[in-house]
Amino acid sequence: MSKVYASAATALTDVPNGATLMLGGFGLCGIPENCIAALVQMGVSGLTCISNNAGVDDFGIGLLLRQRQVKKMISSYVGENAEFERQLLSGELDVELIPQGTLATRCMMAGYGIPAFFTPAGVGTEVAEGKETRNFVSNGVSKAYLMELAFEADFALVKAWKGDAAGNLVYRATARNFNPLMAMAGKITIAEVEELVPVGALDANEIHTPGIYVHRIFEGKAYEKRIEQRTTSKV
Amino acid sequence: MLSKDQMAQTIARELRDGMYVNLGIGIPTLVANYIPGGMQVVLQSENGLLGMGPFPQPGHEDADLINAGKQTITTVAGSSFFDSATSFGMIRSGKVDLTVLGAMEVADNGDIANWKIPGKMVKGMGGAMDLVASAKNIIVVMQHVNKAGQSKLLPACTLPITGKACVKKVVTEFGVFSITAQGFLLEEIAPGVSVETVQNATLGRLSISPTLSQLHL
């Protein structure tokens, strides 16, 4: 059975309304551009999106927000998107803000088969409301930790630099971010890659995501790779 | 009064050779410009990089290479990339020696608020909650009063907090404050600023160090 799909449209064809999706990327870096474009095209709605950020008004997840396709966002930082803030403050959009390390680890734990873990992030804050707190001794000091649950996601949509037909993935620079964690966590993981190479072309020593986690893969097209904050040094 | 650069320069005095440091967005980022020559300090960017370098030369920006503020950056020799779970693993396990971040409010017990203004602004905590819950040494750098002229050094935070009793030191345009059992302790005062000015701008408990000195940069 081949994991290789011709396009985002064919790879995402069975994503239903109301699905819970993970979307890789940090800011606009390493986001699954082709998958997002396909979701916009398909018009699926009522989505719950787990993603560190919510894109900007006219790119990334912002494109889904603009079409009112998102019911709920689970993110750590959403400061770059005015439309997001408007929908949130007006009550159109449900949002769960969680610490970035907690978000990353909730993805990872899904891929590790561990249903829950304890973290100090958010103890004593709004994030702790309704969650179990337990003390553990670390380096001789007793400290409070929050119990957090592994995520469950119907689909994980990730972006890698290179991938092969077996689903093995390699990421580039800081475009790695949440992608390998989410790749491990989807009930169905769909990877879009800049370059789809033949099986055997990737060095096994350098693979970041083993193919077992990836169910579908396709070579993305026309990457914009938009830069959010273009900063340069003086010449 | 200290300029933003002088505030960053003040914090840079805390740097030691071999430190791993996480610098937040805004004034904290400027600290990187004042790492003493010959000292090796490794900058961590929580999206997944150790060994962050300066901004790239024009024309060399790489969309795949950004810092936690989403700015294009470079790497230095010996740098490494990793996923975001590993990144917060090194933060939670105490490998990062120093965290410098901005804040909307700091309480005199070390509570910090910097992620939300209910009904008004929702940006999120990003990595700040993980950082303040685990970093060994947390320094806040911020303006002493907000745009409405109200003190940001308070008896208790009025905004939803990011972390409890975690801040060790605060640097503002007026000087350097340690957080002690007695609240804010003014240890160094900026040139041209009077103790009375500091007292008037501070709502939280404030004491003046018996060894108070003028800040020299």
PDB file of N, CA and C in Angstrom, chain B residues 48-139:
ATOM      1  N   GLY B  48      13.393  26.137  19.069  1.00  0.00           N
ATOM      2  CA  GLY B  48      14.198  24.958  18.785  1.00  0.00           C
ATOM      3  C   GLY B  48      15.599  25.198  18.286  1.00  0.00           C
ATOM      4  N   LEU B  49      16.316  26.088  18.973  1.00  0.00           N
ATOM      5  CA  LEU B  49      17.690  26.400  18.560  1.00  0.00           C
ATOM      6  C   LEU B  49      18.561  26.751  19.756  1.00  0.00           C
ATOM      7  N   LEU B  50      19.736  26.175  19.791  1.00  0.00           N
ATOM      8  CA  LEU B  50      20.801  26.612  20.699  1.00  0.00           C
ATOM      9  C   LEU B  50      21.910  27.178  19.833  1.00  0.00           C
ATOM     10  N   GLY B  51      22.407  28.353  20.215  1.00  0.00           N
ATOM     11  CA  GLY B  51      23.477  28.956  19.433  1.00  0.00           C
ATOM     12  C   GLY B  51      22.940  29.938  18.421  1.00  0.00           C
ATOM     13  N   MET B  52      22.059  30.834  18.901  1.00  0.00           N
ATOM     14  CA  MET B  52      21.492  31.847  18.017  1.00  0.00           C
ATOM     15  C   MET B  52      22.523  32.929  17.754  1.00  0.00           C
ATOM     16  N   GLY B  53      22.619  33.334  16.482  1.00  0.00           N
ATOM     17  CA  GLY B  53      23.528  34.410  16.099  1.00  0.00           C
ATOM     18  C   GLY B  53      22.767  35.681  15.791  1.00  0.00           C
ATOM     19  N   PRO B  54      23.470  36.690  15.266  1.00  0.00           N
ATOM     20  CA  PRO B  54      22.810  37.964  14.947  1.00  0.00           C
ATOM     21  C   PRO B  54      21.852  37.850  13.755  1.00  0.00           C
ATOM     22  N   PHE B  55      21.168  38.950  13.460  1.00  0.00           N
ATOM     23  CA  PHE B  55      20.313  38.994  12.273  1.00  0.00           C
ATOM     24  C   PHE B  55      21.186  38.778  11.037  1.00  0.00           C
ATOM     25  N   PRO B  56      20.614  38.190   9.978  1.00  0.00           N
ATOM     26  CA  PRO B  56      21.399  37.955   8.758  1.00  0.00           C
ATOM     27  C   PRO B  56      21.673  39.258   7.995  1.00  0.00           C
ATOM     28  N   GLN B  57      22.676  39.216   7.145  1.00  0.00           N
ATOM     29  CA  GLN B  57      22.914  40.322   6.222  1.00  0.00           C
ATOM     30  C   GLN B  57      21.723  40.401   5.260  1.00  0.00           C
ATOM     31  N   PRO B  58      21.391  41.599   4.797  1.00  0.00           N
ATOM     32  CA  PRO B  58      20.290  41.716   3.830  1.00  0.00           C
ATOM     33  C   PRO B  58      20.513  40.763   2.660  1.00  0.00           C
ATOM     34  N   GLY B  59      19.442  40.090   2.255  1.00  0.00           N
ATOM     35  CA  GLY B  59      19.551  39.136   1.157  1.00  0.00           C
ATOM     36  C   GLY B  59      19.846  37.720   1.611  1.00  0.00           C
ATOM     37  N   HIS B  60      20.204  37.549   2.899  1.00  0.00           N
ATOM     38  CA  HIS B  60      20.508  36.223   3.410  1.00  0.00           C
ATOM     39  C   HIS B  60      19.462  35.714   4.395  1.00  0.00           C
ATOM     40  N   GLU B  61      18.285  36.343   4.412  1.00  0.00           N
ATOM     41  CA  GLU B  61      17.231  35.880   5.304  1.00  0.00           C
ATOM     42  C   GLU B  61      16.765  34.489   4.865  1.00  0.00           C
ATOM     43  N   ASP B  62      16.498  33.637   5.833  1.00  0.00           N
ATOM     44  CA  ASP B  62      16.073  32.263   5.574  1.00  0.00           C
ATOM     45  C   ASP B  62      14.753  32.045   6.318  1.00  0.00           C
ATOM     46  N   ALA B  63      13.687  31.776   5.561  1.00  0.00           N
ATOM     47  CA  ALA B  63      12.349  31.614   6.160  1.00  0.00           C
ATOM     48  C   ALA B  63      12.308  30.455   7.154  1.00  0.00           C
ATOM     49  N   ASP B  64      13.225  29.494   7.022  1.00  0.00           N
ATOM     50  CA  ASP B  64      13.257  28.336   7.917  1.00  0.00           C
ATOM     51  C   ASP B  64      14.075  28.603   9.179  1.00  0.00           C
ATOM     52  N   LEU B  65      14.627  29.794   9.296  1.00  0.00           N
ATOM     53  CA  LEU B  65      15.525  30.074  10.422  1.00  0.00           C
ATOM     54  C   LEU B  65      15.088  31.345  11.144  1.00  0.00           C
ATOM     55  N   ILE B  66      14.281  31.143  12.188  1.00  0.00           N
ATOM     56  CA  ILE B  66      13.751  32.288  12.933  1.00  0.00           C
ATOM     57  C   ILE B  66      13.928  32.060  14.431  1.00  0.00           C
ATOM     58  N   ASN B  67      13.786  33.152  15.183  1.00  0.00           N
ATOM     59  CA  ASN B  67      13.826  33.027  16.647  1.00  0.00           C
ATOM     60  C   ASN B  67      12.395  33.011  17.194  1.00  0.00           C
ATOM     61  N   ALA B  68      12.289  33.005  18.523  1.00  0.00           N
ATOM     62  CA  ALA B  68      10.971  32.882  19.150  1.00  0.00           C
ATOM     63  C   ALA B  68      10.110  34.112  18.899  1.00  0.00           C
ATOM     64  N   GLY B  69      10.742  35.224  18.483  1.00  0.00           N
ATOM     65  CA  GLY B  69       9.989  36.421  18.112  1.00  0.00           C
ATOM     66  C   GLY B  69       9.635  36.440  16.635  1.00  0.00           C
ATOM     67  N   LYS B  70       9.853  35.303  15.959  1.00  0.00           N
ATOM     68  CA  LYS B  70       9.569  35.145  14.518  1.00  0.00           C
ATOM     69  C   LYS B  70      10.463  36.016  13.646  1.00  0.00           C
ATOM     70  N   GLN B  71      11.590  36.477  14.184  1.00  0.00           N
ATOM     71  CA  GLN B  71      12.533  37.284  13.405  1.00  0.00           C
ATOM     72  C   GLN B  71      13.538  36.385  12.709  1.00  0.00           C
ATOM     73  N   THR B  72      13.945  36.793  11.509  1.00  0.00           N
ATOM     74  CA  THR B  72      14.990  36.044  10.813  1.00  0.00           C
ATOM     75  C   THR B  72      16.313  36.228  11.571  1.00  0.00           C
ATOM     76  N   ILE B  73      17.051  35.154  11.723  1.00  0.00           N
ATOM     77  CA  ILE B  73      18.300  35.162  12.489  1.00  0.00           C
ATOM     78  C   ILE B  73      19.344  34.322  11.768  1.00  0.00           C
ATOM     79  N   THR B  74      20.489  34.171  12.417  1.00  0.00           N
ATOM     80  CA  THR B  74      21.523  33.261  11.931  1.00  0.00           C
ATOM     81  C   THR B  74      21.907  32.334  13.087  1.00  0.00           C
ATOM     82  N   THR B  75      22.776  31.380  12.786  1.00  0.00           N
ATOM     83  CA  THR B  75      23.301  30.519  13.840  1.00  0.00           C
ATOM     84  C   THR B  75      24.794  30.796  13.992  1.00  0.00           C
ATOM     85  N   VAL B  76      25.345  30.419  15.152  1.00  0.00           N
ATOM     86  CA  VAL B  76      26.788  30.518  15.334  1.00  0.00           C
ATOM     87  C   VAL B  76      27.373  29.106  15.213  1.00  0.00           C
ATOM     88  N   ALA B  77      28.692  29.016  15.091  1.00  0.00           N
ATOM     89  CA  ALA B  77      29.343  27.705  15.018  1.00  0.00           C
ATOM     90  C   ALA B  77      29.015  26.928  16.286  1.00  0.00           C
ATOM     91  N   GLY B  78      28.694  25.645  16.134  1.00  0.00           N
ATOM     92  CA  GLY B  78      28.364  24.819  17.302  1.00  0.00           C
ATOM     93  C   GLY B  78      26.895  24.828  17.662  1.00  0.00           C
ATOM     94  N   SER B  79      26.076  25.432  16.810  1.00  0.00           N
ATOM     95  CA  SER B  79      24.645  25.504  17.112  1.00  0.00           C
ATOM     96  C   SER B  79      23.959  24.165  16.838  1.00  0.00           C
ATOM     97  N   SER B  80      22.738  24.026  17.371  1.00  0.00           N
ATOM     98  CA  SER B  80      21.964  22.818  17.105  1.00  0.00           C
ATOM     99  C   SER B  80      20.486  23.162  17.006  1.00  0.00           C
ATOM    100  N   PHE B  81      19.765  22.376  16.207  1.00  0.00           N
ATOM    101  CA  PHE B  81      18.314  22.504  16.069  1.00  0.00           C
ATOM    102  C   PHE B  81      17.667  21.303  16.743  1.00  0.00           C
ATOM    103  N   PHE B  82      16.464  21.511  17.272  1.00  0.00           N
ATOM    104  CA  PHE B  82      15.726  20.415  17.910  1.00  0.00           C
ATOM    105  C   PHE B  82      14.252  20.768  17.900  1.00  0.00           C
ATOM    106  N   ASP B  83      13.420  19.777  18.244  1.00  0.00           N
ATOM    107  CA  ASP B  83      11.984  20.038  18.276  1.00  0.00           C
ATOM    108  C   ASP B  83      11.608  20.813  19.540  1.00  0.00           C
ATOM    109  N   SER B  84      10.377  21.313  19.569  1.00  0.00           N
ATOM    110  CA  SER B  84       9.949  22.183  20.664  1.00  0.00           C
ATOM    111  C   SER B  84       9.793  21.442  21.991  1.00  0.00           C
ATOM    112  N   ALA B  85       9.561  20.150  21.975  1.00  0.00           N
ATOM    113  CA  ALA B  85       9.468  19.402  23.243  1.00  0.00           C
ATOM    114  C   ALA B  85      10.852  19.297  23.882  1.00  0.00           C
ATOM    115  N   THR B  86      11.855  19.016  23.063  1.00  0.00           N
ATOM    116  CA  THR B  86      13.231  18.979  23.567  1.00  0.00           C
ATOM    117  C   THR B  86      13.618  20.353  24.111  1.00  0.00           C
ATOM    118  N   SER B  87      13.192  21.394  23.402  1.00  0.00           N
ATOM    119  CA  SER B  87      13.512  22.752  23.812  1.00  0.00           C
ATOM    120  C   SER B  87      12.996  23.045  25.219  1.00  0.00           C
ATOM    121  N   PHE B  88      11.751  22.676  25.474  1.00  0.00           N
ATOM    122  CA  PHE B  88      11.200  22.918  26.805  1.00  0.00           C
ATOM    123  C   PHE B  88      11.677  21.879  27.811  1.00  0.00           C
ATOM    124  N   GLY B  89      12.156  20.749  27.313  1.00  0.00           N
ATOM    125  CA  GLY B  89      12.810  19.785  28.198  1.00  0.00           C
ATOM    126  C   GLY B  89      14.045  20.395  28.831  1.00  0.00           C
ATOM    127  N   MET B  90      14.840  21.095  28.028  1.00  0.00           N
ATOM    128  CA  MET B  90      16.065  21.693  28.588  1.00  0.00           C
ATOM    129  C   MET B  90      15.731  22.866  29.510  1.00  0.00           C
ATOM    130  N   ILE B  91      14.595  23.493  29.279  1.00  0.00           N
ATOM    131  CA  ILE B  91      14.154  24.568  30.168  1.00  0.00           C
ATOM    132  C   ILE B  91      13.655  23.982  31.495  1.00  0.00           C
ATOM    133  N   ARG B  92      12.752  23.007  31.424  1.00  0.00           N
ATOM    134  CA  ARG B  92      12.173  22.443  32.654  1.00  0.00           C
ATOM    135  C   ARG B  92      13.204  21.727  33.512  1.00  0.00           C
ATOM    136  N   SER B  93      14.179  21.102  32.875  1.00  0.00           N
ATOM    137  CA  SER B  93      15.155  20.337  33.653  1.00  0.00           C
ATOM    138  C   SER B  93      16.284  21.219  34.182  1.00  0.00           C
ATOM    139  N   GLY B  94      16.163  22.523  33.997  1.00  0.00           N
ATOM    140  CA  GLY B  94      17.102  23.438  34.645  1.00  0.00           C
ATOM    141  C   GLY B  94      18.428  23.605  33.930  1.00  0.00           C
ATOM    142  N   LYS B  95      18.484  23.246  32.664  1.00  0.00           N
ATOM    143  CA  LYS B  95      19.749  23.403  31.928  1.00  0.00           C
ATOM    144  C   LYS B  95      19.981  24.858  31.505  1.00  0.00           C
ATOM    145  N   VAL B  96      18.884  25.604  31.375  1.00  0.00           N
ATOM    146  CA  VAL B  96      19.015  27.018  30.982  1.00  0.00           C
ATOM    147  C   VAL B  96      19.315  27.830  32.243  1.00  0.00           C
ATOM    148  N   ASP B  97      20.418  28.569  32.218  1.00  0.00           N
ATOM    149  CA  ASP B  97      20.913  29.229  33.431  1.00  0.00           C
ATOM    150  C   ASP B  97      20.197  30.534  33.746  1.00  0.00           C
ATOM    151  N   LEU B  98      19.814  31.248  32.718  1.00  0.00           N
ATOM    152  CA  LEU B  98      19.247  32.585  32.939  1.00  0.00           C
ATOM    153  C   LEU B  98      18.149  32.861  31.917  1.00  0.00           C
ATOM    154  N   THR B  99      17.040  33.385  32.431  1.00  0.00           N
ATOM    155  CA  THR B  99      15.923  33.791  31.573  1.00  0.00           C
ATOM    156  C   THR B  99      15.669  35.269  31.786  1.00  0.00           C
ATOM    157  N   VAL B 100      15.603  36.019  30.697  1.00  0.00           N
ATOM    158  CA  VAL B 100      15.300  37.449  30.790  1.00  0.00           C
ATOM    159  C   VAL B 100      14.019  37.694  30.004  1.00  0.00           C
ATOM    160  N   LEU B 101      13.018  38.274  30.645  1.00  0.00           N
ATOM    161  CA  LEU B 101      11.776  38.511  29.918  1.00  0.00           C
ATOM    162  C   LEU B 101      11.113  39.800  30.356  1.00  0.00           C
ATOM    163  N   GLY B 102      10.183  40.251  29.554  1.00  0.00           N
ATOM    164  CA  GLY B 102       9.426  41.455  29.858  1.00  0.00           C
ATOM    165  C   GLY B 102       8.188  41.100  30.664  1.00  0.00           C
ATOM    166  N   ALA B 103       7.497  42.113  31.187  1.00  0.00           N
ATOM    167  CA  ALA B 103       6.296  41.853  31.976  1.00  0.00           C
ATOM    168  C   ALA B 103       5.366  43.054  31.935  1.00  0.00           C
ATOM    169  N   MET B 104       4.103  42.785  32.182  1.00  0.00           N
ATOM    170  CA  MET B 104       3.120  43.867  32.355  1.00  0.00           C
ATOM    171  C   MET B 104       3.089  44.287  33.818  1.00  0.00           C
ATOM    172  N   GLU B 105       3.230  43.304  34.714  1.00  0.00           N
ATOM    173  CA  GLU B 105       3.219  43.574  36.156  1.00  0.00           C
ATOM    174  C   GLU B 105       4.130  42.579  36.874  1.00  0.00           C
ATOM    175  N   VAL B 106       4.775  43.056  37.934  1.00  0.00           N
ATOM    176  CA  VAL B 106       5.507  42.165  38.838  1.00  0.00           C
ATOM    177  C   VAL B 106       5.055  42.508  40.262  1.00  0.00           C
ATOM    178  N   ALA B 107       4.789  41.478  41.053  1.00  0.00           N
ATOM    179  CA  ALA B 107       4.377  41.703  42.438  1.00  0.00           C
ATOM    180  C   ALA B 107       5.593  41.616  43.356  1.00  0.00           C
ATOM    181  N   ASP B 108       5.460  42.184  44.542  1.00  0.00           N
ATOM    182  CA  ASP B 108       6.624  42.248  45.440  1.00  0.00           C
ATOM    183  C   ASP B 108       6.994  40.894  46.048  1.00  0.00           C
ATOM    184  N   ASN B 109       6.208  39.857  45.742  1.00  0.00           N
ATOM    185  CA  ASN B 109       6.595  38.484  46.136  1.00  0.00           C
ATOM    186  C   ASN B 109       7.204  37.716  44.960  1.00  0.00           C
ATOM    187  N   GLY B 110       7.357  38.387  43.809  1.00  0.00           N
ATOM    188  CA  GLY B 110       7.956  37.725  42.649  1.00  0.00           C
ATOM    189  C   GLY B 110       6.965  37.144  41.661  1.00  0.00           C
ATOM    190  N   ASP B 111       5.664  37.331  41.904  1.00  0.00           N
ATOM    191  CA  ASP B 111       4.670  36.917  40.894  1.00  0.00           C
ATOM    192  C   ASP B 111       4.856  37.787  39.646  1.00  0.00           C
ATOM    193  N   ILE B 112       4.551  37.206  38.488  1.00  0.00           N
ATOM    194  CA  ILE B 112       4.676  37.953  37.236  1.00  0.00           C
ATOM    195  C   ILE B 112       3.410  37.770  36.401  1.00  0.00           C
ATOM    196  N   ALA B 113       2.985  38.854  35.724  1.00  0.00           N
ATOM    197  CA  ALA B 113       1.852  38.781  34.789  1.00  0.00           C
ATOM    198  C   ALA B 113       2.309  39.364  33.465  1.00  0.00           C
ATOM    199  N   ASN B 114       2.173  38.596  32.401  1.00  0.00           N
ATOM    200  CA  ASN B 114       2.576  39.125  31.079  1.00  0.00           C
ATOM    201  C   ASN B 114       1.890  38.446  29.905  1.00  0.00           C
ATOM    202  N   TRP B 115       0.683  37.887  30.107  1.00  0.00           N
ATOM    203  CA  TRP B 115       0.118  37.149  28.976  1.00  0.00           C
ATOM    204  C   TRP B 115      -1.303  37.519  28.598  1.00  0.00           C
ATOM    205  N   LYS B 116      -1.981  38.284  29.409  1.00  0.00           N
ATOM    206  CA  LYS B 116      -3.409  38.465  29.132  1.00  0.00           C
ATOM    207  C   LYS B 116      -3.946  39.694  29.851  1.00  0.00           C
ATOM    208  N   ILE B 117      -4.775  40.478  29.157  1.00  0.00           N
ATOM    209  CA  ILE B 117      -5.570  41.515  29.800  1.00  0.00           C
ATOM    210  C   ILE B 117      -7.018  41.147  29.541  1.00  0.00           C
ATOM    211  N   PRO B 118      -7.728  40.632  30.553  1.00  0.00           N
ATOM    212  CA  PRO B 118      -9.074  40.090  30.316  1.00  0.00           C
ATOM    213  C   PRO B 118      -9.978  41.089  29.584  1.00  0.00           C
ATOM    214  N   GLY B 119     -10.641  40.607  28.541  1.00  0.00           N
ATOM    215  CA  GLY B 119     -11.589  41.405  27.787  1.00  0.00           C
ATOM    216  C   GLY B 119     -10.955  42.395  26.828  1.00  0.00           C
ATOM    217  N   LYS B 120      -9.648  42.483  26.829  1.00  0.00           N
ATOM    218  CA  LYS B 120      -8.975  43.529  26.078  1.00  0.00           C
ATOM    219  C   LYS B 120      -7.922  42.991  25.123  1.00  0.00           C
ATOM    220  N   MET B 121      -7.003  42.262  25.667  1.00  0.00           N
ATOM    221  CA  MET B 121      -5.912  41.760  24.855  1.00  0.00           C
ATOM    222  C   MET B 121      -5.670  40.296  25.164  1.00  0.00           C
ATOM    223  N   VAL B 122      -5.667  39.490  24.125  1.00  0.00           N
ATOM    224  CA  VAL B 122      -5.393  38.079  24.307  1.00  0.00           C
ATOM    225  C   VAL B 122      -4.266  37.703  23.366  1.00  0.00           C
ATOM    226  N   LYS B 123      -3.118  37.482  23.899  1.00  0.00           N
ATOM    227  CA  LYS B 123      -2.006  37.076  23.055  1.00  0.00           C
ATOM    228  C   LYS B 123      -1.566  35.652  23.394  1.00  0.00           C
ATOM    229  N   GLY B 124      -1.645  35.329  24.647  1.00  0.00           N
ATOM    230  CA  GLY B 124      -1.215  34.001  25.056  1.00  0.00           C
ATOM    231  C   GLY B 124       0.112  34.048  25.757  1.00  0.00           C
ATOM    232  N   MET B 125       0.445  32.965  26.414  1.00  0.00           N
ATOM    233  CA  MET B 125       1.652  32.918  27.234  1.00  0.00           C
ATOM    234  C   MET B 125       2.863  32.445  26.443  1.00  0.00           C
ATOM    235  N   GLY B 126       2.644  31.875  25.264  1.00  0.00           N
ATOM    236  CA  GLY B 126       3.788  31.312  24.551  1.00  0.00           C
ATOM    237  C   GLY B 126       4.571  30.421  25.484  1.00  0.00           C
ATOM    238  N   GLY B 127       5.884  30.603  25.518  1.00  0.00           N
ATOM    239  CA  GLY B 127       6.724  29.786  26.385  1.00  0.00           C
ATOM    240  C   GLY B 127       6.948  30.371  27.769  1.00  0.00           C
ATOM    241  N   ALA B 128       6.331  31.524  28.038  1.00  0.00           N
ATOM    242  CA  ALA B 128       6.658  32.219  29.287  1.00  0.00           C
ATOM    243  C   ALA B 128       6.306  31.421  30.542  1.00  0.00           C
ATOM    244  N   MET B 129       5.174  30.725  30.527  1.00  0.00           N
ATOM    245  CA  MET B 129       4.788  29.967  31.726  1.00  0.00           C
ATOM    246  C   MET B 129       5.747  28.821  32.006  1.00  0.00           C
ATOM    247  N   ASP B 130       6.199  28.171  30.941  1.00  0.00           N
ATOM    248  CA  ASP B 130       7.182  27.085  31.117  1.00  0.00           C
ATOM    249  C   ASP B 130       8.489  27.656  31.647  1.00  0.00           C
ATOM    250  N   LEU B 131       8.904  28.786  31.078  1.00  0.00           N
ATOM    251  CA  LEU B 131      10.185  29.386  31.469  1.00  0.00           C
ATOM    252  C   LEU B 131      10.164  29.819  32.932  1.00  0.00           C
ATOM    253  N   VAL B 132       9.116  30.541  33.343  1.00  0.00           N
ATOM    254  CA  VAL B 132       9.121  31.063  34.713  1.00  0.00           C
ATOM    255  C   VAL B 132       8.898  29.952  35.737  1.00  0.00           C
ATOM    256  N   ALA B 133       8.311  28.844  35.317  1.00  0.00           N
ATOM    257  CA  ALA B 133       8.080  27.745  36.259  1.00  0.00           C
ATOM    258  C   ALA B 133       9.352  26.951  36.526  1.00  0.00           C
ATOM    259  N   SER B 134      10.358  27.113  35.679  1.00  0.00           N
ATOM    260  CA  SER B 134      11.507  26.212  35.774  1.00  0.00           C
ATOM    261  C   SER B 134      12.872  26.879  35.790  1.00  0.00           C
ATOM    262  N   ALA B 135      12.996  28.067  35.230  1.00  0.00           N
ATOM    263  CA  ALA B 135      14.331  28.658  35.104  1.00  0.00           C
ATOM    264  C   ALA B 135      14.925  28.911  36.490  1.00  0.00           C
ATOM    265  N   LYS B 136      16.233  28.774  36.586  1.00  0.00           N
ATOM    266  CA  LYS B 136      16.916  28.957  37.867  1.00  0.00           C
ATOM    267  C   LYS B 136      16.944  30.417  38.258  1.00  0.00           C
ATOM    268  N   ASN B 137      17.164  31.275  37.264  1.00  0.00           N
ATOM    269  CA  ASN B 137      17.300  32.699  37.537  1.00  0.00           C
ATOM    270  C   ASN B 137      16.463  33.476  36.526  1.00  0.00           C
ATOM    271  N   ILE B 138      15.488  34.201  37.044  1.00  0.00           N
ATOM    272  CA  ILE B 138      14.585  34.930  36.157  1.00  0.00           C
ATOM    273  C   ILE B 138      14.700  36.425  36.430  1.00  0.00           C
ATOM    274  N   ILE B 139      15.091  37.170  35.418  1.00  0.00           N
ATOM    275  CA  ILE B 139      15.182  38.622  35.528  1.00  0.00           C
ATOM    276  C   ILE B 139      14.129  39.243  34.612  1.00  0.00           C
TER     277      ILE B 139
END
